[in-house]
Structures are given as C-alpha cells and as structure tokens.
PDB file of C-alpha atoms in Angstrom:
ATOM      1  CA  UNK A   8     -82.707 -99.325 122.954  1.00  0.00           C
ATOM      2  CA  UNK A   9     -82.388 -99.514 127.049  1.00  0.00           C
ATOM      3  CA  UNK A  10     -79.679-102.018 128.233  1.00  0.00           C
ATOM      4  CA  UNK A  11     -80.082-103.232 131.666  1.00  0.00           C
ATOM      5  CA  UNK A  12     -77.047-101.387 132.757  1.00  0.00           C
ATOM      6  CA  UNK A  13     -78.707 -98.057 131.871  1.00  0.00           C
ATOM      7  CA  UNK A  14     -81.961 -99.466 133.829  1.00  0.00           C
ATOM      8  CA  UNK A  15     -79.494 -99.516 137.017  1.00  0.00           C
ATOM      9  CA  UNK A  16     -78.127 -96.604 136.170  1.00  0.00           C
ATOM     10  CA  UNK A  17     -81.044 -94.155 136.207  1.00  0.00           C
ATOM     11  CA  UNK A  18     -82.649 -96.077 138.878  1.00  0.00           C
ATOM     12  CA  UNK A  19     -84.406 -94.309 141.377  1.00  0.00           C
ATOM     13  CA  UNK A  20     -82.747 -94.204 145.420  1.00  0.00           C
ATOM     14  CA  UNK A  21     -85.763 -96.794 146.271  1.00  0.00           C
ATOM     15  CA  UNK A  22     -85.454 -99.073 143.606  1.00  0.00           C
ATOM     16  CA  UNK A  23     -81.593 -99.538 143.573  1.00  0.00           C
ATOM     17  CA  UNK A  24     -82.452-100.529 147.714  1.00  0.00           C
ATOM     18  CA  UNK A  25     -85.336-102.938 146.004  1.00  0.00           C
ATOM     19  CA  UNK A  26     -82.751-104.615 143.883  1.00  0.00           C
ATOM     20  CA  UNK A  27     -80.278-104.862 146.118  1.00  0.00           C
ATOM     21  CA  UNK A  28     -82.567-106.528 149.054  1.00  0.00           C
ATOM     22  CA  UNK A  29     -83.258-109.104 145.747  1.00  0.00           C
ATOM     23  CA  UNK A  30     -79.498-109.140 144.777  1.00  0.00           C
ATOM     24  CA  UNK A  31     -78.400-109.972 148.378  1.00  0.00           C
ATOM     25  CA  UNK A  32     -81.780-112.654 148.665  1.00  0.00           C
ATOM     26  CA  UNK A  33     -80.935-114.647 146.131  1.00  0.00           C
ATOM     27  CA  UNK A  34     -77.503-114.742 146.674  1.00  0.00           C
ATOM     28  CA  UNK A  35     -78.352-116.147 150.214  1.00  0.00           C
ATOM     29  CA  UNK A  36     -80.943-118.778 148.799  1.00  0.00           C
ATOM     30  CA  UNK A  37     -78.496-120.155 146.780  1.00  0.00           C
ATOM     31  CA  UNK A  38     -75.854-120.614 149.696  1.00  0.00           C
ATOM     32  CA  UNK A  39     -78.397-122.465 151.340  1.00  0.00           C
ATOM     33  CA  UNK A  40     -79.899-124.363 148.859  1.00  0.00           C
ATOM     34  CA  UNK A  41     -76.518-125.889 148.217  1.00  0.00           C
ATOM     35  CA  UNK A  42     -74.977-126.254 151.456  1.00  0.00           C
ATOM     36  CA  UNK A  43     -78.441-128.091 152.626  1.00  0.00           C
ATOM     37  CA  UNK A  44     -78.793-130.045 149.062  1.00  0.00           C
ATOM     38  CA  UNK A  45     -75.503-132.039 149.927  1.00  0.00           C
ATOM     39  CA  UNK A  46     -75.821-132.337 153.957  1.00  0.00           C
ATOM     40  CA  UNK A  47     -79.394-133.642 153.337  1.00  0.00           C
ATOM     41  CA  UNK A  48     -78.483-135.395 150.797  1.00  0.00           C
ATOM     42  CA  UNK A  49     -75.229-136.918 152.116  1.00  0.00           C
ATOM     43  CA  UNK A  50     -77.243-137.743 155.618  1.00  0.00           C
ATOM     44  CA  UNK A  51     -80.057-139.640 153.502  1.00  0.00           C
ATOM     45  CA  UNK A  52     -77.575-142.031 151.962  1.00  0.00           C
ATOM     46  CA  UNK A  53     -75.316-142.201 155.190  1.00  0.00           C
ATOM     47  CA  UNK A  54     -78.393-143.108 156.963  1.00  0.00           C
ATOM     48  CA  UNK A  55     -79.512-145.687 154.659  1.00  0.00           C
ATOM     49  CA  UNK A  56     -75.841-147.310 154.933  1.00  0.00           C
ATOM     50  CA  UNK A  57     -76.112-147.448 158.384  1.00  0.00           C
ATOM     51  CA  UNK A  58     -79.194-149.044 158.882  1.00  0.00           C
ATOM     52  CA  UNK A  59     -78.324-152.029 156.882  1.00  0.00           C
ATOM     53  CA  UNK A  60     -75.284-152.027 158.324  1.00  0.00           C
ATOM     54  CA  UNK A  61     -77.502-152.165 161.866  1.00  0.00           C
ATOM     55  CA  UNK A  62     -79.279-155.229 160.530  1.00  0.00           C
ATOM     56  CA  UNK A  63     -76.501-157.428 159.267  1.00  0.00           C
ATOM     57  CA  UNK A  64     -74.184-156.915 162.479  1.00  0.00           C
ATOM     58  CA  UNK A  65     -74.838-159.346 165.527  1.00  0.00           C
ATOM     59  CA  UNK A  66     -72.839-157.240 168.196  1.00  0.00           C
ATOM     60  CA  UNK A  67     -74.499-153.754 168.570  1.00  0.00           C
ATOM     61  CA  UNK A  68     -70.758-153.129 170.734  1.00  0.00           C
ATOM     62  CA  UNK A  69     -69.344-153.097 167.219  1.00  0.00           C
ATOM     63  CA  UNK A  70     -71.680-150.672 166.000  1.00  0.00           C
ATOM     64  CA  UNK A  71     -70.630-147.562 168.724  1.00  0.00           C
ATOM     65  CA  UNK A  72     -67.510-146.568 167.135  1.00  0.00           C
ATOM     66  CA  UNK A  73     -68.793-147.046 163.428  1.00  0.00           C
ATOM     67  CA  UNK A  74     -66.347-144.174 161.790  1.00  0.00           C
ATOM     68  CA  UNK A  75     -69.251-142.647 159.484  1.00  0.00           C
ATOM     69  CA  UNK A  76     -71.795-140.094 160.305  1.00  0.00           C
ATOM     70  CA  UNK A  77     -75.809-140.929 159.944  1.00  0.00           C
ATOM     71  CA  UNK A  78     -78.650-139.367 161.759  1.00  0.00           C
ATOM     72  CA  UNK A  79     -79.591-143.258 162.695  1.00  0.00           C
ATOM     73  CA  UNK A  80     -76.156-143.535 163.837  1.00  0.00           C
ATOM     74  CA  UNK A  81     -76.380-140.760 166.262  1.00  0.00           C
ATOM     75  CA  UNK A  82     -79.586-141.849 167.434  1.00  0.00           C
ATOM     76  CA  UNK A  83     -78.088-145.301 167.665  1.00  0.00           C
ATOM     77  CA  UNK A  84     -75.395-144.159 170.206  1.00  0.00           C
ATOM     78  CA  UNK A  85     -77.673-142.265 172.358  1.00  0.00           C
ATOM     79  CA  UNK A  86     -80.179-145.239 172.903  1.00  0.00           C
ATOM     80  CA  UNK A  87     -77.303-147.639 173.639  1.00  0.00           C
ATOM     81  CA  UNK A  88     -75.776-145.149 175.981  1.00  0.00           C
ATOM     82  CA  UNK A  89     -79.250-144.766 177.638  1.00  0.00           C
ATOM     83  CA  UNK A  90     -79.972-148.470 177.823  1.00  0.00           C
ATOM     84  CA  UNK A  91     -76.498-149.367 179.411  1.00  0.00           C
ATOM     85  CA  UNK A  92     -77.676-146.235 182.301  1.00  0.00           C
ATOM     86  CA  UNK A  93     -81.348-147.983 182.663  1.00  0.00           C
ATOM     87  CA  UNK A  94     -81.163-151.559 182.368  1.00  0.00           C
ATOM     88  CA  UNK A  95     -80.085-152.125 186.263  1.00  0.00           C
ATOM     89  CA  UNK A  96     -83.120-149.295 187.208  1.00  0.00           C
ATOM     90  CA  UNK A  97     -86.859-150.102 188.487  1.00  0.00           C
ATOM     91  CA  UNK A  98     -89.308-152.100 186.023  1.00  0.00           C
ATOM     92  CA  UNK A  99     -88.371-153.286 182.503  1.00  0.00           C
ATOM     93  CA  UNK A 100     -91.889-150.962 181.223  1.00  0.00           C
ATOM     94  CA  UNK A 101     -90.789-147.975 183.182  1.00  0.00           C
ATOM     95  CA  UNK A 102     -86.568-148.671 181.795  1.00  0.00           C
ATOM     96  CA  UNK A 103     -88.156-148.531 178.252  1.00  0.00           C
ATOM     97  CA  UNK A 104     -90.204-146.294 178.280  1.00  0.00           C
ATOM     98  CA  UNK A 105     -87.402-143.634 179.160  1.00  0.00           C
ATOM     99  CA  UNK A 106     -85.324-145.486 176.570  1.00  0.00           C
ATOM    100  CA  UNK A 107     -87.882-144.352 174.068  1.00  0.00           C
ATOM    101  CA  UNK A 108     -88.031-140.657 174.449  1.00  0.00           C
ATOM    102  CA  UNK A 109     -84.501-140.378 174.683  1.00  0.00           C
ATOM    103  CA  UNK A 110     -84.939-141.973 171.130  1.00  0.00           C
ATOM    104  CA  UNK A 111     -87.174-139.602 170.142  1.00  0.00           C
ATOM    105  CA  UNK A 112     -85.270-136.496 171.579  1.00  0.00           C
ATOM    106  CA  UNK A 113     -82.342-137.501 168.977  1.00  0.00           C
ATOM    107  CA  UNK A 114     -84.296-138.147 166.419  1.00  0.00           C
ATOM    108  CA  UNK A 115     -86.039-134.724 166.540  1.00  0.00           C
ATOM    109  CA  UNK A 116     -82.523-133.210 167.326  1.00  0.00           C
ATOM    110  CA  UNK A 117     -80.949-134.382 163.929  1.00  0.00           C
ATOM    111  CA  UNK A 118     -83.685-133.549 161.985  1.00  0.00           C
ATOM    112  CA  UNK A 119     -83.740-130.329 163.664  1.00  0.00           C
ATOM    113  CA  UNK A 120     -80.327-130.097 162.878  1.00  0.00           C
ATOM    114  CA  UNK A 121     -81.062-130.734 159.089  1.00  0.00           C
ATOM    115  CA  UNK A 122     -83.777-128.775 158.859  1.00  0.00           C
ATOM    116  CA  UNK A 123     -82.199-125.389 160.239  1.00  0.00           C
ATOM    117  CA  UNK A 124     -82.205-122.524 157.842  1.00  0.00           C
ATOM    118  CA  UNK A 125     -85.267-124.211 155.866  1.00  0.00           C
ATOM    119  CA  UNK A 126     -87.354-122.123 157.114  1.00  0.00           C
ATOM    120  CA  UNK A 127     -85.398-118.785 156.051  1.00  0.00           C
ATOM    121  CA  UNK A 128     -85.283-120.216 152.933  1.00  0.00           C
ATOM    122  CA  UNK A 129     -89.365-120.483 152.086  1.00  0.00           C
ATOM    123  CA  UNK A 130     -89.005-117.025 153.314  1.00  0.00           C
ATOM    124  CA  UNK A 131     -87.353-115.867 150.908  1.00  0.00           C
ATOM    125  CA  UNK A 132     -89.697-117.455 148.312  1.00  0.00           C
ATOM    126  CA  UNK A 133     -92.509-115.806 149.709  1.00  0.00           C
ATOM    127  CA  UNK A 134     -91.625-111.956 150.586  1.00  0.00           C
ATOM    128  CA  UNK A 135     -89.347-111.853 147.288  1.00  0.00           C
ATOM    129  CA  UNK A 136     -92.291-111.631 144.607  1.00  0.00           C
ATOM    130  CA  UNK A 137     -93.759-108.676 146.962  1.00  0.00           C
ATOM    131  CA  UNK A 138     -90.914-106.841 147.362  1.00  0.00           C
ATOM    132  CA  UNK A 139     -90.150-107.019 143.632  1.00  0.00           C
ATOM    133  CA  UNK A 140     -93.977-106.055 143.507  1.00  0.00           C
ATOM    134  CA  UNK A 141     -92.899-102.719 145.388  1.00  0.00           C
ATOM    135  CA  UNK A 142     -90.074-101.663 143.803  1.00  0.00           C
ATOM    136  CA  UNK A 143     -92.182-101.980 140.624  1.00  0.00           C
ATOM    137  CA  UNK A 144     -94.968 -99.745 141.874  1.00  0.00           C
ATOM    138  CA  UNK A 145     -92.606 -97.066 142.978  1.00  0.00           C
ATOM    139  CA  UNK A 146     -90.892 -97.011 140.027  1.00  0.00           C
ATOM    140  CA  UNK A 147     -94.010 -97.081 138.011  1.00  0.00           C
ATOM    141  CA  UNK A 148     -95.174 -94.185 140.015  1.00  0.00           C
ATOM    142  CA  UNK A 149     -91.744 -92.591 139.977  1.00  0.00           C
ATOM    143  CA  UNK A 150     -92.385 -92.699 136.189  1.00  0.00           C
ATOM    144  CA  UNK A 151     -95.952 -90.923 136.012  1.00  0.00           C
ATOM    145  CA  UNK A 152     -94.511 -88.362 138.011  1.00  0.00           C
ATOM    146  CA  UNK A 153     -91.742 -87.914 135.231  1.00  0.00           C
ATOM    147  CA  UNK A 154     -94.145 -87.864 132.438  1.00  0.00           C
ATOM    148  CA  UNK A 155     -96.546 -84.994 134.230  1.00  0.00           C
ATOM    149  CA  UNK A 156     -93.412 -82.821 134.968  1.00  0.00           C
ATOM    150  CA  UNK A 157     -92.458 -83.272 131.079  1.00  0.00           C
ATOM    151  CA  UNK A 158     -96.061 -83.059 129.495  1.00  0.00           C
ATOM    152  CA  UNK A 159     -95.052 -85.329 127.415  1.00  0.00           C
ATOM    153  CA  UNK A 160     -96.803 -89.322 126.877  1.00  0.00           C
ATOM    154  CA  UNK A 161     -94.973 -90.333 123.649  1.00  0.00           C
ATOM    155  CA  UNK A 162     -94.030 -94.411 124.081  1.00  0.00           C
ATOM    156  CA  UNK A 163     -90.502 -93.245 123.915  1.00  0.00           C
ATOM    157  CA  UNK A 164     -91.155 -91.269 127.247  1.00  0.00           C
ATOM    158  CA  UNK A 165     -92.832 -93.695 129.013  1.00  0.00           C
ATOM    159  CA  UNK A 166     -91.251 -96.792 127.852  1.00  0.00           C
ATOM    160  CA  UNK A 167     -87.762 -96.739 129.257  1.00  0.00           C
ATOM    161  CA  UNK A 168     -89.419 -95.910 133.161  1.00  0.00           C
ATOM    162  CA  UNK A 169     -91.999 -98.809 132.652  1.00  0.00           C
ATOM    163  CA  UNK A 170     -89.016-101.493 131.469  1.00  0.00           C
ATOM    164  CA  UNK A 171     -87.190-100.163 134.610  1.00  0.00           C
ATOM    165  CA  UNK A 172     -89.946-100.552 136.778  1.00  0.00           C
ATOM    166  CA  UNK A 173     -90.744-104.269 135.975  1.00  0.00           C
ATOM    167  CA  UNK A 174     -87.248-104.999 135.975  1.00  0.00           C
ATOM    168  CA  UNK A 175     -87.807-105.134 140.117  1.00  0.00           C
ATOM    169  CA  UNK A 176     -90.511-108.041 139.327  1.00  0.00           C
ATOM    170  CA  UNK A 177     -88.338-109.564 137.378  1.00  0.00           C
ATOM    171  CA  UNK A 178     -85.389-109.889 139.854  1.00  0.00           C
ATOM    172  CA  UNK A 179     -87.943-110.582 142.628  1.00  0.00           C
ATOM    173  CA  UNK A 180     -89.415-113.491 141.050  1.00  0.00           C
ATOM    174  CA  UNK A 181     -85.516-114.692 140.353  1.00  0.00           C
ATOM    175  CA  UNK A 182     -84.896-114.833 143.880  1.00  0.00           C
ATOM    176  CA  UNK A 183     -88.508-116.795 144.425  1.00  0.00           C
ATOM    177  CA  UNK A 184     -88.552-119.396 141.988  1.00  0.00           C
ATOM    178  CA  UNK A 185     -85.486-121.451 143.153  1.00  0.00           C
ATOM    179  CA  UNK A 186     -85.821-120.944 146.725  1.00  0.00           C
ATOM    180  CA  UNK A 187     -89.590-122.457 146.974  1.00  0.00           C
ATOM    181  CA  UNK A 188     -88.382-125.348 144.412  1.00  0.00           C
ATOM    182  CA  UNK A 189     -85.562-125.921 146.480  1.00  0.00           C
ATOM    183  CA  UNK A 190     -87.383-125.593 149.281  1.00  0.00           C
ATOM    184  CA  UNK A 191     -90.257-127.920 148.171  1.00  0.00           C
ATOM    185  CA  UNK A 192     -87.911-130.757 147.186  1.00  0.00           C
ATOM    186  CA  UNK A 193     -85.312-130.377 150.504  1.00  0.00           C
ATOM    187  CA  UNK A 194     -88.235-130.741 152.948  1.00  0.00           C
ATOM    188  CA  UNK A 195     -89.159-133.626 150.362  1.00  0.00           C
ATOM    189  CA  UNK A 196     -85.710-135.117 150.987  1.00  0.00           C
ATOM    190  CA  UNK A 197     -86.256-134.695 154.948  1.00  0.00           C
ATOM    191  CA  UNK A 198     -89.392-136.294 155.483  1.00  0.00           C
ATOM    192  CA  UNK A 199     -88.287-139.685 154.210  1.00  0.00           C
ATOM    193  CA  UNK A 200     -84.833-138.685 156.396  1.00  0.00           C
ATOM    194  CA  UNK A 201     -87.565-138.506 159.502  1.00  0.00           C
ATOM    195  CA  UNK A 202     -89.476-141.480 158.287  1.00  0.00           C
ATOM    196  CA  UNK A 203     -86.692-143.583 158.292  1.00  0.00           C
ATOM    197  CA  UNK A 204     -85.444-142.358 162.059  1.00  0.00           C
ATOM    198  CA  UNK A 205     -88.921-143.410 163.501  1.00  0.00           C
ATOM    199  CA  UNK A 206     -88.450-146.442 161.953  1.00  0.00           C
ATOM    200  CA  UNK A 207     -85.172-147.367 163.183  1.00  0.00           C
ATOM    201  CA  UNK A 208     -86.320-146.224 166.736  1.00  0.00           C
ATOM    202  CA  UNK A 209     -88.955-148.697 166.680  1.00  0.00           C
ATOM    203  CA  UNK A 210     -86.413-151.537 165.738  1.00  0.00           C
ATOM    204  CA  UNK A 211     -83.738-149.967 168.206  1.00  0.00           C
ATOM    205  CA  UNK A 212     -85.989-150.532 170.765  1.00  0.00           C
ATOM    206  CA  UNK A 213     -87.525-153.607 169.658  1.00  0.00           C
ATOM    207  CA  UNK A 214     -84.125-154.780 169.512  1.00  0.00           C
ATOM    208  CA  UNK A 215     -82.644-153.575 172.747  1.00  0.00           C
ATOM    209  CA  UNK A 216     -85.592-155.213 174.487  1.00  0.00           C
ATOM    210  CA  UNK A 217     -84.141-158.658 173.622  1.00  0.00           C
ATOM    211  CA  UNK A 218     -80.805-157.765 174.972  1.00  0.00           C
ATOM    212  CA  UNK A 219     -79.777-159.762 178.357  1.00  0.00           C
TER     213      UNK A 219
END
C-alpha cells in the first residue's frame, strides 16, 4: 500500500513545486489568522471598555492619557486634539465640520490598520483549490504518460499515480478551508469593530459640540 511519504517521494519536479506553493500557503494563513484573531479580537473588547469608560467620565481631560489601547481611544485623541486647534477658528458649522472628517480619517485609519493582510488572506482561499487543481492535472497526465510508455493499465499501475495526483487537491483544499473561514468570521469581527467607531464619532462630536 502507498504511504504519503512514498507519494512525495516519486513526485514529479511540478508537483513537489505544487505542494510546496500549498505547504508554504497554509503555513502563512495560519500566521495570519492568528496574529489577526487576537489583535481583532483584543481591539473589539478594548474598544468596548473604552467607550463605557467615555460615557461614565465627566472630564474628557481625564480621558487623553487613558493607559489602554482601543481604536475609539485613538480616534478619541485625535478629535480632542482637533477640537482644541478649531474651536477659536471661523464659524461653529465650518469648526465641526472639519472636526468630523478628521473623525472619520481615524476611524478609517484603525480599521485600516486591522484590516491589513485580510485581504492576502481570502487570497489564499481562493487561488489554493486551483492550484491544487493543477498539480492534480499534471500529475494525472504525468501518469497516462507512464501507463502508455509501460503498456500496461492494471489498477496496480495506475493507482499509485492517481492517489499521488489528488494528493495536490487534497493539500490545496487544506490551505483553503481555514483561510476563507477565518477570513469570513475576522471581517465578521471588524464590521461590528467599524460599527461601533461610527458610532462613537457621532457621540464624540455630539459631545464636543456642548463643550464651552
């Protein structure tokens, strides 16, 4: 019977490549399905500390050099620090309305910041399958070839080529699977990240607006 180290080993120049594309994929999917798991993870919760924190202190002063990191927090400092350079400047409308998009601007920069990589990621889930899908037609070819050159068809022939062949789909669909889940529930995670930072810049700037 045909281990999968004897697969490897008679593997063809193009399918050892295949596998090793696939090896090196999934490796890569799973760096970056953990590393973004817990910074997405840890922002969501830091975020949602924060913002209660935001409504239960009086002082926003107090609130500048809060020791944790949030995404609200961040976007927090930059609207103070653009309120304290526009509240002595032109019409109250025109001070808020730069106020705003320099809320916006953070917001989009931290989830920017969050969702780096993401994108590499559902990459991943998509070309993998095909790839796999490659190195399995090659080798299936690869095979055929073998069997005309021998003139012989037996299952014993053909078998061991065929097992190698859709070992590439195999590995390909490995590297997939994860990486789209992941994927799938990470952007999941990030969308109630973003829905919460629109929120808070709304009741920033509501806030700020009652500030003397």
């Amino acid at each position: 019977m045909t281990n999968y180290t004897q697969m490897f080993y008679h593997m063809g120049p193009v399918g050892m490549v295949v596998m090793a594309i696939l090896v090196i994929f999934s490796i890569i999917s799973w760096a970056i399905i953990l590393s973004k798991w817990l910074l997405i993870n840890s922002m969501l919760k830091n975020n949602n500390l924060f913002i209660n924190l935001f409504w239960q202190t009086k002082d926003l002063a107090l609130l500048i050099n809060h020791p944790d990191k949030s995404p609200s927090l961040e976007v927090f400092k930059d609207g103070v620090m653009e309120y304290e350079r526009q509240k002595n400047k032109g019409e109250k409308q025109e001070t808020f309305l730069v106020i705003e998009r320099a809320l916006v601007r953070s917001a989009r920069k931290q989830i920017k910041k969050a969702d780096s990589l993401l994108a590499f990621l559902a990459t991943i889930g998509s070309v993998s399958p095909f790839i796999g899908l490659f190195g399995t037609v090659v080798g299936i070819m690869s095979s055929f070839s073998k069997i005309a050159q021998a003139g012989n068809a037996s299952l014993a022939t053909v078998a061991p080529g065929i097992a190698e062949a859709l070992l590439a789909t195999a590995i390909g669909l490995f590297a997939a699977i994860p990486a789209v889940m992941a994927y799938n529930m990470l952007q999941t995670r990030l969308r109630l990240i973003k829905s919460d930072l629109d929120n808070f810049c709304l009741d920033l700037l509501a806030v700020l607006r009652f500030q003397k």
